[in-house]
PDB file of C-alpha atoms and ligand atoms in Angstrom:
ATOM      1  CA  MET A   1      12.694  -5.254 -80.269  1.00 95.00           C
ATOM      2  CA  TYR A   2      12.243  -1.754 -78.889  1.00 98.00           C
ATOM      3  CA  TYR A   3      14.292   1.434 -79.141  1.00 98.00           C
ATOM      4  CA  VAL A   4      14.567   4.194 -76.560  1.00 98.00           C
ATOM      5  CA  GLY A   5      14.487   7.772 -77.838  1.00 98.00           C
ATOM      6  CA  VAL A   6      15.364  10.792 -75.703  1.00 98.00           C
ATOM      7  CA  ASP A   7      14.482  14.364 -76.649  1.00 97.00           C
ATOM      8  CA  LEU A   8      16.742  16.540 -74.514  1.00 96.00           C
ATOM      9  CA  GLY A   9      15.854  20.212 -74.377  1.00 92.00           C
ATOM     10  CA  GLY A  10      16.636  23.242 -72.274  1.00 88.00           C
ATOM     11  CA  THR A  11      13.318  22.818 -70.406  1.00 89.00           C
ATOM     12  CA  ASN A  12      12.434  19.103 -70.497  1.00 94.00           C
ATOM     13  CA  ILE A  13      13.965  15.656 -70.865  1.00 97.00           C
ATOM     14  CA  ALA A  14      11.408  13.553 -72.757  1.00 97.00           C
ATOM     15  CA  VAL A  15      11.955   9.798 -72.954  1.00 98.00           C
ATOM     16  CA  GLY A  16       9.980   7.450 -75.179  1.00 98.00           C
ATOM     17  CA  LEU A  17       9.921   3.732 -75.822  1.00 98.00           C
ATOM     18  CA  VAL A  18       9.494   3.178 -79.560  1.00 98.00           C
ATOM     19  CA  ASN A  19       8.638  -0.018 -81.421  1.00 97.00           C
ATOM     20  CA  GLU A  20      10.006  -1.244 -84.754  1.00 94.00           C
ATOM     21  CA  ASN A  21       7.236   0.595 -86.613  1.00 94.00           C
ATOM     22  CA  ALA A  22       8.482   3.930 -85.201  1.00 95.00           C
ATOM     23  CA  GLU A  23       5.466   4.193 -82.883  1.00 96.00           C
ATOM     24  CA  ILE A  24       5.781   5.452 -79.305  1.00 98.00           C
ATOM     25  CA  VAL A  25       4.438   2.857 -76.858  1.00 98.00           C
ATOM     26  CA  ASN A  26       5.226   4.768 -73.660  1.00 98.00           C
ATOM     27  CA  LYS A  27       6.668   8.185 -72.874  1.00 98.00           C
ATOM     28  CA  GLU A  28       7.314  10.438 -69.938  1.00 98.00           C
ATOM     29  CA  SER A  29       9.154  13.678 -69.307  1.00 97.00           C
ATOM     30  CA  ILE A  30      10.863  15.462 -66.426  1.00 98.00           C
ATOM     31  CA  LYS A  31      12.312  18.958 -66.087  1.00 97.00           C
ATOM     32  CA  SER A  32      15.904  19.464 -67.251  1.00 96.00           C
ATOM     33  CA  LYS A  33      16.508  21.725 -64.223  1.00 97.00           C
ATOM     34  CA  LEU A  34      19.327  23.649 -65.882  1.00 94.00           C
ATOM     35  CA  PRO A  35      21.867  24.915 -65.044  1.00 95.00           C
ATOM     36  CA  ARG A  36      23.347  21.876 -63.294  1.00 97.00           C
ATOM     37  CA  PRO A  37      26.237  19.440 -63.857  1.00 97.00           C
ATOM     38  CA  ALA A  38      25.823  17.123 -66.854  1.00 97.00           C
ATOM     39  CA  GLU A  39      26.516  14.046 -64.678  1.00 98.00           C
ATOM     40  CA  GLU A  40      23.391  14.805 -62.621  1.00 98.00           C
ATOM     41  CA  LEU A  41      21.187  15.450 -65.638  1.00 98.00           C
ATOM     42  CA  LEU A  42      22.345  12.263 -67.369  1.00 98.00           C
ATOM     43  CA  LYS A  43      21.780  10.222 -64.194  1.00 98.00           C
ATOM     44  CA  ASP A  44      18.163  11.478 -64.109  1.00 98.00           C
ATOM     45  CA  MET A  45      17.873  10.669 -67.803  1.00 98.00           C
ATOM     46  CA  ALA A  46      19.116   7.096 -67.269  1.00 98.00           C
ATOM     47  CA  GLN A  47      16.675   6.578 -64.382  1.00 98.00           C
ATOM     48  CA  LEU A  48      13.796   7.874 -66.483  1.00 98.00           C
ATOM     49  CA  ILE A  49      14.772   5.524 -69.322  1.00 98.00           C
ATOM     50  CA  ILE A  50      14.623   2.574 -66.909  1.00 98.00           C
ATOM     51  CA  LYS A  51      11.251   3.762 -65.535  1.00 98.00           C
ATOM     52  CA  VAL A  52       9.673   4.259 -68.969  1.00 98.00           C
ATOM     53  CA  CYS A  53      10.654   0.698 -69.941  1.00 98.00           C
ATOM     54  CA  ASP A  54       9.511  -0.771 -66.586  1.00 98.00           C
ATOM     55  CA  ASP A  55       6.149   1.011 -66.740  1.00 98.00           C
ATOM     56  CA  ALA A  56       5.553  -0.420 -70.217  1.00 98.00           C
ATOM     57  CA  GLY A  57       6.441  -3.925 -68.988  1.00 97.00           C
ATOM     58  CA  VAL A  58       9.436  -4.065 -71.337  1.00 97.00           C
ATOM     59  CA  SER A  59      12.692  -5.519 -70.011  1.00 97.00           C
ATOM     60  CA  MET A  60      16.081  -4.086 -70.970  1.00 96.00           C
ATOM     61  CA  ASN A  61      16.753  -7.336 -72.871  1.00 96.00           C
ATOM     62  CA  GLU A  62      14.096  -6.255 -75.346  1.00 98.00           C
ATOM     63  CA  VAL A  63      15.676  -2.819 -75.870  1.00 98.00           C
ATOM     64  CA  LYS A  64      18.154  -2.622 -78.723  1.00 98.00           C
ATOM     65  CA  SER A  65      19.619   0.822 -78.214  1.00 98.00           C
ATOM     66  CA  ILE A  66      19.281   4.298 -76.728  1.00 98.00           C
ATOM     67  CA  GLY A  67      19.272   7.373 -78.956  1.00 98.00           C
ATOM     68  CA  ILE A  68      19.528  10.932 -77.664  1.00 98.00           C
ATOM     69  CA  GLY A  69      18.635  14.057 -79.619  1.00 97.00           C
ATOM     70  CA  THR A  70      20.297  17.135 -78.134  1.00 95.00           C
ATOM     71  CA  PRO A  71      20.773  20.779 -79.015  1.00 91.00           C
ATOM     72  CA  GLY A  72      24.289  21.657 -80.131  1.00 89.00           C
ATOM     73  CA  SER A  73      27.096  19.935 -82.026  1.00 90.00           C
ATOM     74  CA  CYS A  74      27.842  16.250 -81.516  1.00 94.00           C
ATOM     75  CA  ASP A  75      30.735  13.897 -82.083  1.00 94.00           C
ATOM     76  CA  CYS A  76      28.280  11.181 -83.101  1.00 94.00           C
ATOM     77  CA  ALA A  77      30.875   8.434 -83.606  1.00 92.00           C
ATOM     78  CA  ASN A  78      31.994   8.708 -79.956  1.00 95.00           C
ATOM     79  CA  GLY A  79      28.693   9.676 -78.316  1.00 97.00           C
ATOM     80  CA  VAL A  80      30.070  13.004 -77.140  1.00 97.00           C
ATOM     81  CA  LEU A  81      28.243  16.322 -76.962  1.00 97.00           C
ATOM     82  CA  VAL A  82      30.955  18.703 -78.111  1.00 95.00           C
ATOM     83  CA  TYR A  83      29.188  21.969 -77.403  1.00 92.00           C
ATOM     84  CA  ALA A  84      25.667  23.120 -76.590  1.00 90.00           C
ATOM     85  CA  ASN A  85      25.241  26.772 -75.803  1.00 82.00           C
ATOM     86  CA  ASN A  86      21.704  26.527 -74.418  1.00 80.00           C
ATOM     87  CA  LEU A  87      22.500  23.563 -72.134  1.00 92.00           C
ATOM     88  CA  GLY A  88      25.771  25.129 -70.988  1.00 93.00           C
ATOM     89  CA  TYR A  89      27.703  21.885 -71.718  1.00 96.00           C
ATOM     90  CA  GLU A  90      31.017  21.277 -73.432  1.00 96.00           C
ATOM     91  CA  ASN A  91      32.708  17.937 -74.203  1.00 97.00           C
ATOM     92  CA  VAL A  92      30.363  15.665 -72.280  1.00 98.00           C
ATOM     93  CA  SER A  93      30.417  11.941 -73.094  1.00 98.00           C
ATOM     94  CA  PHE A  94      26.724  11.049 -73.002  1.00 98.00           C
ATOM     95  CA  LYS A  95      27.710   7.506 -73.887  1.00 98.00           C
ATOM     96  CA  ASP A  96      30.039   7.051 -70.881  1.00 98.00           C
ATOM     97  CA  GLU A  97      27.572   8.644 -68.440  1.00 98.00           C
ATOM     98  CA  ILE A  98      24.598   6.532 -69.605  1.00 98.00           C
ATOM     99  CA  HIS A  99      26.808   3.407 -69.539  1.00 98.00           C
ATOM    100  CA  LYS A 100      27.265   3.894 -65.785  1.00 98.00           C
ATOM    101  CA  TYR A 101      23.608   2.861 -65.421  1.00 98.00           C
ATOM    102  CA  ILE A 102      22.544   1.036 -68.605  1.00 98.00           C
ATOM    103  CA  ASP A 103      24.598  -1.313 -70.764  1.00 97.00           C
ATOM    104  CA  LYS A 104      23.164  -0.626 -74.243  1.00 98.00           C
ATOM    105  CA  PRO A 105      24.526   1.040 -77.378  1.00 98.00           C
ATOM    106  CA  VAL A 106      24.090   4.841 -77.025  1.00 98.00           C
ATOM    107  CA  TYR A 107      23.764   7.150 -80.040  1.00 98.00           C
ATOM    108  CA  ILE A 108      23.586  10.925 -79.970  1.00 97.00           C
ATOM    109  CA  GLU A 109      22.690  13.421 -82.676  1.00 96.00           C
ATOM    110  CA  ASN A 110      21.628  17.041 -83.045  1.00 94.00           C
ATOM    111  CA  ASP A 111      17.916  17.518 -82.260  1.00 93.00           C
ATOM    112  CA  ALA A 112      16.956  19.116 -85.581  1.00 93.00           C
ATOM    113  CA  ASN A 113      18.642  16.234 -87.407  1.00 95.00           C
ATOM    114  CA  VAL A 114      16.753  13.552 -85.462  1.00 96.00           C
ATOM    115  CA  ALA A 115      13.443  15.376 -86.022  1.00 95.00           C
ATOM    116  CA  ALA A 116      14.165  15.312 -89.757  1.00 96.00           C
ATOM    117  CA  LEU A 117      15.001  11.603 -89.566  1.00 97.00           C
ATOM    118  CA  ALA A 118      11.690  10.897 -87.830  1.00 97.00           C
ATOM    119  CA  GLU A 119       9.681  12.749 -90.469  1.00 96.00           C
ATOM    120  CA  TYR A 120      11.601  10.943 -93.210  1.00 96.00           C
ATOM    121  CA  ILE A 121      10.996   7.509 -91.676  1.00 94.00           C
ATOM    122  CA  LYS A 122       7.256   8.220 -91.626  1.00 91.00           C
ATOM    123  CA  LYS A 123       7.395   8.785 -95.409  1.00 90.00           C
ATOM    124  CA  ASP A 124       8.086   6.067 -97.962  1.00 76.00           C
ATOM    125  CA  ARG A 125      11.852   6.131 -97.225  1.00 81.00           C
ATOM    126  CA  LYS A 126      12.729   6.009-100.910  1.00 87.00           C
ATOM    127  CA  MET A 127      13.750   9.630-101.331  1.00 95.00           C
ATOM    128  CA  GLU A 128      17.248  10.595-102.398  1.00 96.00           C
ATOM    129  CA  CYS A 129      16.994  13.881-100.507  1.00 97.00           C
ATOM    130  CA  PHE A 130      14.586  15.055 -97.813  1.00 98.00           C
ATOM    131  CA  VAL A 131      14.744  18.250 -95.745  1.00 98.00           C
ATOM    132  CA  ALA A 132      12.951  19.304 -92.553  1.00 97.00           C
ATOM    133  CA  VAL A 133      12.959  22.917 -91.395  1.00 96.00           C
ATOM    134  CA  THR A 134      11.804  23.718 -87.856  1.00 93.00           C
ATOM    135  CA  LEU A 135      10.433  27.160 -87.012  1.00 94.00           C
ATOM    136  CA  GLY A 136      10.748  27.260 -83.223  1.00 89.00           C
ATOM    137  CA  THR A 137      12.724  29.298 -80.710  1.00 85.00           C
ATOM    138  CA  GLY A 138      15.383  29.140 -83.416  1.00 89.00           C
ATOM    139  CA  VAL A 139      15.316  27.850 -86.989  1.00 93.00           C
ATOM    140  CA  GLY A 140      16.627  24.303 -87.182  1.00 91.00           C
ATOM    141  CA  GLY A 141      17.216  22.161 -90.191  1.00 92.00           C
ATOM    142  CA  GLY A 142      17.890  18.548 -90.963  1.00 96.00           C
ATOM    143  CA  VAL A 143      18.915  17.035 -94.278  1.00 98.00           C
ATOM    144  CA  ILE A 144      18.474  13.328 -95.017  1.00 97.00           C
ATOM    145  CA  ILE A 145      20.402  12.006 -98.005  1.00 97.00           C
ATOM    146  CA  ASN A 146      19.778   8.414 -99.151  1.00 95.00           C
ATOM    147  CA  GLY A 147      18.202   7.605 -95.789  1.00 94.00           C
ATOM    148  CA  LYS A 148      21.048   8.978 -93.688  1.00 94.00           C
ATOM    149  CA  ILE A 149      21.384  12.214 -91.721  1.00 95.00           C
ATOM    150  CA  PHE A 150      23.777  14.552 -93.511  1.00 95.00           C
ATOM    151  CA  SER A 151      25.853  16.472 -90.981  1.00 90.00           C
ATOM    152  CA  SER A 152      29.260  16.310 -92.699  1.00 90.00           C
ATOM    153  CA  PHE A 153      32.696  15.371 -91.352  1.00 88.00           C
ATOM    154  CA  ASN A 154      32.430  17.343 -88.107  1.00 87.00           C
ATOM    155  CA  GLY A 155      28.765  16.675 -87.336  1.00 85.00           C
ATOM    156  CA  ALA A 156      27.871  20.347 -87.670  1.00 86.00           C
ATOM    157  CA  GLY A 157      26.507  20.512 -91.215  1.00 89.00           C
ATOM    158  CA  ALA A 158      23.021  21.550 -92.333  1.00 92.00           C
ATOM    159  CA  GLU A 159      22.649  24.576 -90.055  1.00 92.00           C
ATOM    160  CA  LEU A 160      19.999  25.921 -92.382  1.00 95.00           C
ATOM    161  CA  GLY A 161      18.881  28.644 -89.976  1.00 95.00           C
ATOM    162  CA  HIS A 162      22.250  30.351 -90.034  1.00 95.00           C
ATOM    163  CA  THR A 163      22.366  31.492 -93.625  1.00 96.00           C
ATOM    164  CA  VAL A 164      22.346  35.261 -93.993  1.00 97.00           C
ATOM    165  CA  MET A 165      19.258  36.801 -95.605  1.00 97.00           C
ATOM    166  CA  VAL A 166      20.124  40.456 -94.901  1.00 97.00           C
ATOM    167  CA  CYS A 167      23.732  41.705 -94.650  1.00 98.00           C
ATOM    168  CA  ASP A 168      24.120  43.663 -91.404  1.00 98.00           C
ATOM    169  CA  GLY A 169      20.543  42.714 -90.536  1.00 98.00           C
ATOM    170  CA  GLU A 170      19.017  41.736 -87.195  1.00 97.00           C
ATOM    171  CA  PRO A 171      21.431  40.166 -84.658  1.00 97.00           C
ATOM    172  CA  CYS A 172      21.364  36.362 -84.525  1.00 94.00           C
ATOM    173  CA  SER A 173      22.061  33.968 -81.627  1.00 87.00           C
ATOM    174  CA  CYS A 174      25.100  32.651 -83.536  1.00 88.00           C
ATOM    175  CA  GLY A 175      26.911  35.997 -83.452  1.00 93.00           C
ATOM    176  CA  ARG A 176      26.280  36.999 -87.075  1.00 97.00           C
ATOM    177  CA  ASN A 177      23.660  39.436 -88.272  1.00 98.00           C
ATOM    178  CA  GLY A 178      20.755  38.869 -90.627  1.00 98.00           C
ATOM    179  CA  CYS A 179      20.475  35.046 -90.458  1.00 97.00           C
ATOM    180  CA  LEU A 180      17.257  33.293 -91.514  1.00 98.00           C
ATOM    181  CA  GLU A 181      16.792  32.446 -87.816  1.00 96.00           C
ATOM    182  CA  ALA A 182      16.725  36.172 -86.949  1.00 97.00           C
ATOM    183  CA  TYR A 183      13.657  36.614 -89.210  1.00 98.00           C
ATOM    184  CA  ALA A 184      11.861  33.285 -89.424  1.00 97.00           C
ATOM    185  CA  SER A 185      11.987  31.863 -85.864  1.00 95.00           C
ATOM    186  CA  ALA A 186       8.959  32.111 -83.573  1.00 95.00           C
ATOM    187  CA  THR A 187      11.092  34.343 -81.351  1.00 94.00           C
ATOM    188  CA  SER A 188      11.607  36.740 -84.221  1.00 97.00           C
ATOM    189  CA  LEU A 189       7.915  36.604 -85.201  1.00 98.00           C
ATOM    190  CA  ILE A 190       7.102  37.757 -81.657  1.00 97.00           C
ATOM    191  CA  ARG A 191       9.640  40.581 -81.979  1.00 97.00           C
ATOM    192  CA  GLN A 192       8.128  41.675 -85.310  1.00 98.00           C
ATOM    193  CA  THR A 193       4.628  41.529 -83.778  1.00 98.00           C
ATOM    194  CA  LYS A 194       5.633  43.732 -80.825  1.00 98.00           C
ATOM    195  CA  GLU A 195       7.291  46.271 -83.133  1.00 98.00           C
ATOM    196  CA  GLU A 196       4.159  46.556 -85.273  1.00 98.00           C
ATOM    197  CA  MET A 197       1.914  46.788 -82.187  1.00 98.00           C
ATOM    198  CA  GLU A 198       3.854  49.851 -81.062  1.00 97.00           C
ATOM    199  CA  LYS A 199       3.575  51.444 -84.478  1.00 98.00           C
ATOM    200  CA  SER A 200      -0.142  50.648 -84.826  1.00 98.00           C
ATOM    201  CA  PRO A 201      -2.013  51.332 -81.557  1.00 97.00           C
ATOM    202  CA  GLU A 202      -5.341  50.806 -83.382  1.00 97.00           C
ATOM    203  CA  SER A 203      -4.380  47.244 -84.328  1.00 98.00           C
ATOM    204  CA  LEU A 204      -6.382  44.317 -82.996  1.00 98.00           C
ATOM    205  CA  MET A 205      -3.045  42.783 -82.003  1.00 98.00           C
ATOM    206  CA  ASN A 206      -2.913  45.133 -79.019  1.00 97.00           C
ATOM    207  CA  GLU A 207      -6.132  43.553 -77.743  1.00 97.00           C
ATOM    208  CA  ILE A 208      -5.299  39.926 -78.607  1.00 97.00           C
ATOM    209  CA  GLY A 209      -1.768  40.234 -77.215  1.00 96.00           C
ATOM    210  CA  MET A 210      -2.672  42.327 -74.200  1.00 95.00           C
ATOM    211  CA  VAL A 211      -1.711  39.671 -71.642  1.00 96.00           C
ATOM    212  CA  LYS A 212       1.001  37.989 -73.673  1.00 97.00           C
ATOM    213  CA  VAL A 213       2.292  38.346 -77.215  1.00 97.00           C
ATOM    214  CA  THR A 214       2.904  34.939 -78.795  1.00 96.00           C
ATOM    215  CA  GLY A 215       3.681  33.558 -82.242  1.00 96.00           C
ATOM    216  CA  ARG A 216      -0.087  33.322 -82.768  1.00 97.00           C
ATOM    217  CA  THR A 217      -0.996  36.966 -82.009  1.00 98.00           C
ATOM    218  CA  ALA A 218      -0.371  38.398 -85.498  1.00 98.00           C
ATOM    219  CA  PHE A 219      -1.919  35.369 -87.243  1.00 98.00           C
ATOM    220  CA  ASP A 220      -5.077  35.604 -85.097  1.00 98.00           C
ATOM    221  CA  ALA A 221      -5.412  39.331 -85.869  1.00 98.00           C
ATOM    222  CA  ALA A 222      -4.734  38.839 -89.593  1.00 98.00           C
ATOM    223  CA  ARG A 223      -7.438  36.159 -89.808  1.00 97.00           C
ATOM    224  CA  GLN A 224      -9.890  38.710 -88.423  1.00 97.00           C
ATOM    225  CA  GLY A 225      -8.956  41.213 -91.123  1.00 98.00           C
ATOM    226  CA  ASP A 226      -6.578  43.391 -89.068  1.00 98.00           C
ATOM    227  CA  ALA A 227      -4.340  45.318 -91.505  1.00 98.00           C
ATOM    228  CA  ALA A 228      -1.336  45.612 -89.165  1.00 98.00           C
ATOM    229  CA  GLY A 229      -1.586  41.924 -88.252  1.00 98.00           C
ATOM    230  CA  LYS A 230      -1.642  41.065 -91.934  1.00 98.00           C
ATOM    231  CA  ARG A 231       1.489  43.167 -92.527  1.00 98.00           C
ATOM    232  CA  VAL A 232       3.347  41.214 -89.836  1.00 98.00           C
ATOM    233  CA  VAL A 233       2.178  37.857 -91.181  1.00 98.00           C
ATOM    234  CA  ASP A 234       2.905  38.709 -94.828  1.00 98.00           C
ATOM    235  CA  ASN A 235       6.369  39.983 -93.946  1.00 98.00           C
ATOM    236  CA  TYR A 236       7.117  36.930 -91.783  1.00 98.00           C
ATOM    237  CA  ILE A 237       5.925  34.505 -94.453  1.00 98.00           C
ATOM    238  CA  ARG A 238       8.041  36.321 -97.029  1.00 98.00           C
ATOM    239  CA  TYR A 239      11.200  35.642 -94.996  1.00 98.00           C
ATOM    240  CA  VAL A 240      10.291  32.008 -94.378  1.00 98.00           C
ATOM    241  CA  ALA A 241       9.526  31.547 -98.078  1.00 98.00           C
ATOM    242  CA  GLU A 242      12.791  33.199 -99.184  1.00 98.00           C
ATOM    243  CA  GLY A 243      14.712  30.929 -96.815  1.00 98.00           C
ATOM    244  CA  ILE A 244      12.937  27.836 -98.078  1.00 98.00           C
ATOM    245  CA  THR A 245      13.504  28.867-101.695  1.00 98.00           C
ATOM    246  CA  ASN A 246      17.250  29.036-100.932  1.00 98.00           C
ATOM    247  CA  ILE A 247      17.152  25.570 -99.356  1.00 98.00           C
ATOM    248  CA  VAL A 248      15.223  24.160-102.323  1.00 98.00           C
ATOM    249  CA  ASN A 249      17.723  25.703-104.756  1.00 97.00           C
ATOM    250  CA  ILE A 250      20.668  24.127-102.906  1.00 97.00           C
ATOM    251  CA  PHE A 251      19.332  20.629-102.234  1.00 97.00           C
ATOM    252  CA  GLN A 252      16.406  20.067-104.631  1.00 97.00           C
ATOM    253  CA  PRO A 253      14.859  17.648-102.114  1.00 97.00           C
ATOM    254  CA  GLU A 254      11.967  15.417-103.216  1.00 97.00           C
ATOM    255  CA  GLU A 255      10.120  16.634-100.130  1.00 97.00           C
ATOM    256  CA  LEU A 256      10.587  19.424 -97.612  1.00 98.00           C
ATOM    257  CA  VAL A 257       8.529  19.587 -94.420  1.00 97.00           C
ATOM    258  CA  ILE A 258       8.107  22.590 -92.158  1.00 97.00           C
ATOM    259  CA  GLY A 259       7.791  21.886 -88.423  1.00 95.00           C
ATOM    260  CA  GLY A 260       7.696  23.809 -85.139  1.00 92.00           C
ATOM    261  CA  GLY A 261       4.977  25.633 -83.254  1.00 90.00           C
ATOM    262  CA  VAL A 262       4.282  28.164 -86.023  1.00 94.00           C
ATOM    263  CA  CYS A 263       3.038  25.291 -88.204  1.00 94.00           C
ATOM    264  CA  ASN A 264      -0.172  25.102 -86.200  1.00 94.00           C
ATOM    265  CA  GLU A 265      -1.264  27.932 -88.530  1.00 96.00           C
ATOM    266  CA  GLY A 266      -1.658  25.226 -91.203  1.00 96.00           C
ATOM    267  CA  ASP A 267      -2.611  26.283 -94.742  1.00 97.00           C
ATOM    268  CA  TYR A 268      -2.640  29.964 -93.780  1.00 96.00           C
ATOM    269  CA  LEU A 269       1.137  29.648 -93.462  1.00 97.00           C
ATOM    270  CA  LEU A 270       1.793  26.849 -95.932  1.00 98.00           C
ATOM    271  CA  LEU A 271      -0.099  27.882 -99.073  1.00 98.00           C
ATOM    272  CA  PRO A 272       1.599  31.278 -99.554  1.00 98.00           C
ATOM    273  CA  ILE A 273       4.988  29.584 -99.008  1.00 98.00           C
ATOM    274  CA  ILE A 274       4.258  26.943-101.657  1.00 98.00           C
ATOM    275  CA  ASP A 275       3.140  29.674-104.045  1.00 97.00           C
ATOM    276  CA  TYR A 276       6.206  31.834-103.406  1.00 98.00           C
ATOM    277  CA  VAL A 277       8.693  28.983-103.779  1.00 97.00           C
ATOM    278  CA  LYS A 278       7.004  27.821-106.983  1.00 96.00           C
ATOM    279  CA  LYS A 279       7.333  31.280-108.549  1.00 96.00           C
ATOM    280  CA  ASN A 280      10.858  31.991-107.355  1.00 97.00           C
ATOM    281  CA  GLN A 281      12.824  28.757-107.301  1.00 97.00           C
ATOM    282  CA  TYR A 282      15.573  28.281-109.848  1.00 96.00           C
ATOM    283  CA  VAL A 283      14.180  25.072-111.295  1.00 93.00           C
ATOM    284  CA  LYS A 284      10.886  25.527-113.057  1.00 87.00           C
ATOM    285  CA  LYS A 285      10.590  22.935-115.773  1.00 86.00           C
ATOM    286  CA  LEU A 286      11.886  19.827-113.994  1.00 91.00           C
ATOM    287  CA  LYS A 287      10.098  17.945-111.216  1.00 92.00           C
ATOM    288  CA  THR A 288       9.959  20.169-108.155  1.00 94.00           C
ATOM    289  CA  THR A 289       9.955  19.815-104.358  1.00 97.00           C
ATOM    290  CA  LYS A 290       6.773  18.871-102.524  1.00 97.00           C
ATOM    291  CA  ILE A 291       6.376  21.172 -99.506  1.00 98.00           C
ATOM    292  CA  SER A 292       4.150  20.248 -96.554  1.00 97.00           C
ATOM    293  CA  ILE A 293       3.688  20.639 -92.807  1.00 97.00           C
ATOM    294  CA  ALA A 294       5.553  18.128 -90.585  1.00 96.00           C
ATOM    295  CA  GLU A 295       3.321  15.335 -89.264  1.00 94.00           C
ATOM    296  CA  LEU A 296       4.837  14.292 -85.956  1.00 95.00           C
ATOM    297  CA  GLY A 297       4.792  17.483 -83.877  1.00 91.00           C
ATOM    298  CA  ASN A 298       6.577  17.148 -80.539  1.00 89.00           C
ATOM    299  CA  ASP A 299       7.006  13.390 -80.961  1.00 95.00           C
ATOM    300  CA  ALA A 300       9.514  13.830 -83.805  1.00 96.00           C
ATOM    301  CA  GLY A 301      12.396  14.293 -81.343  1.00 96.00           C
ATOM    302  CA  ILE A 302      11.725  11.032 -79.485  1.00 98.00           C
ATOM    303  CA  ILE A 303      10.984   8.961 -82.588  1.00 98.00           C
ATOM    304  CA  GLY A 304      13.983  10.250 -84.549  1.00 97.00           C
ATOM    305  CA  ALA A 305      16.356   9.719 -81.607  1.00 98.00           C
ATOM    306  CA  ALA A 306      15.060   6.174 -81.133  1.00 98.00           C
ATOM    307  CA  MET A 307      15.506   5.436 -84.844  1.00 96.00           C
ATOM    308  CA  LEU A 308      19.227   6.291 -84.660  1.00 96.00           C
ATOM    309  CA  GLY A 309      19.595   2.665 -83.564  1.00 94.00           C
ATOM    310  CA  LEU A 310      17.592   1.187 -86.458  1.00 88.00           C
TER     311      LEU A 310
HETATM  312 ZN1  LIG B   1      22.771  32.877 -87.119  1.00 70.25          ZN
END
């Protein structure tokens, strides 16, 4: 049997056909073209699902279910997207819309949660607790407990990015100030880089980021020995590491993976985090959390969504 996984984002709708070993056998994406009515977007999604299966030579009889990972809060039991700020949708039944075109079970879940599920499934699946933290446009989190996504009674649990690090700190997309997301997202790394570039006109960052400042600018400068670049990176890593120490103290997961674009920095990002968490976490003498970089990259959304039907 096969499973369809959909990674719905503000920019793209990515659809993948996934086999029982959680491997993608075919995938394709189209633009989300937002803002537009949800009925139109979901019609395009259904057509792309049919195309991705057809192109792979797989009939709908061989597809067990359709899983959709979406930003926002979901009523998972009823297949309804309750609210997604960045899609501009409220109370949309994904299940009913997809059922107009395809008669298969439809599951929906928050995108950070399905990414965590995908990373978990690629591990040995025997962990009592597993956490994935995504450093992207925002800071997302997913918690897997005994093999199941933990999102609590209303489907909105495990918003790890919206825990306050600094009272009255930087404004956050959620309306509060000082959240982990406001310091540890790629968006915030870019903001911190630009601030330091203004303060340090001699910094190499002004050259590297002349055309465009990205999440890589400060890291690239720091690697070349630039003092201002190193200040940005050290400060950024400190916030990420403090946030992860909090998460480790709360959940004590067997493993925690860090995903998102910033993770392309590899050990330069990871090793100082591991070191910081080791020194600062509450538990020191018991077994402690293994921290690593997520393995699946952009495919985590498709694979995790598909595996909702497993
Ligand atoms: Zn927040």
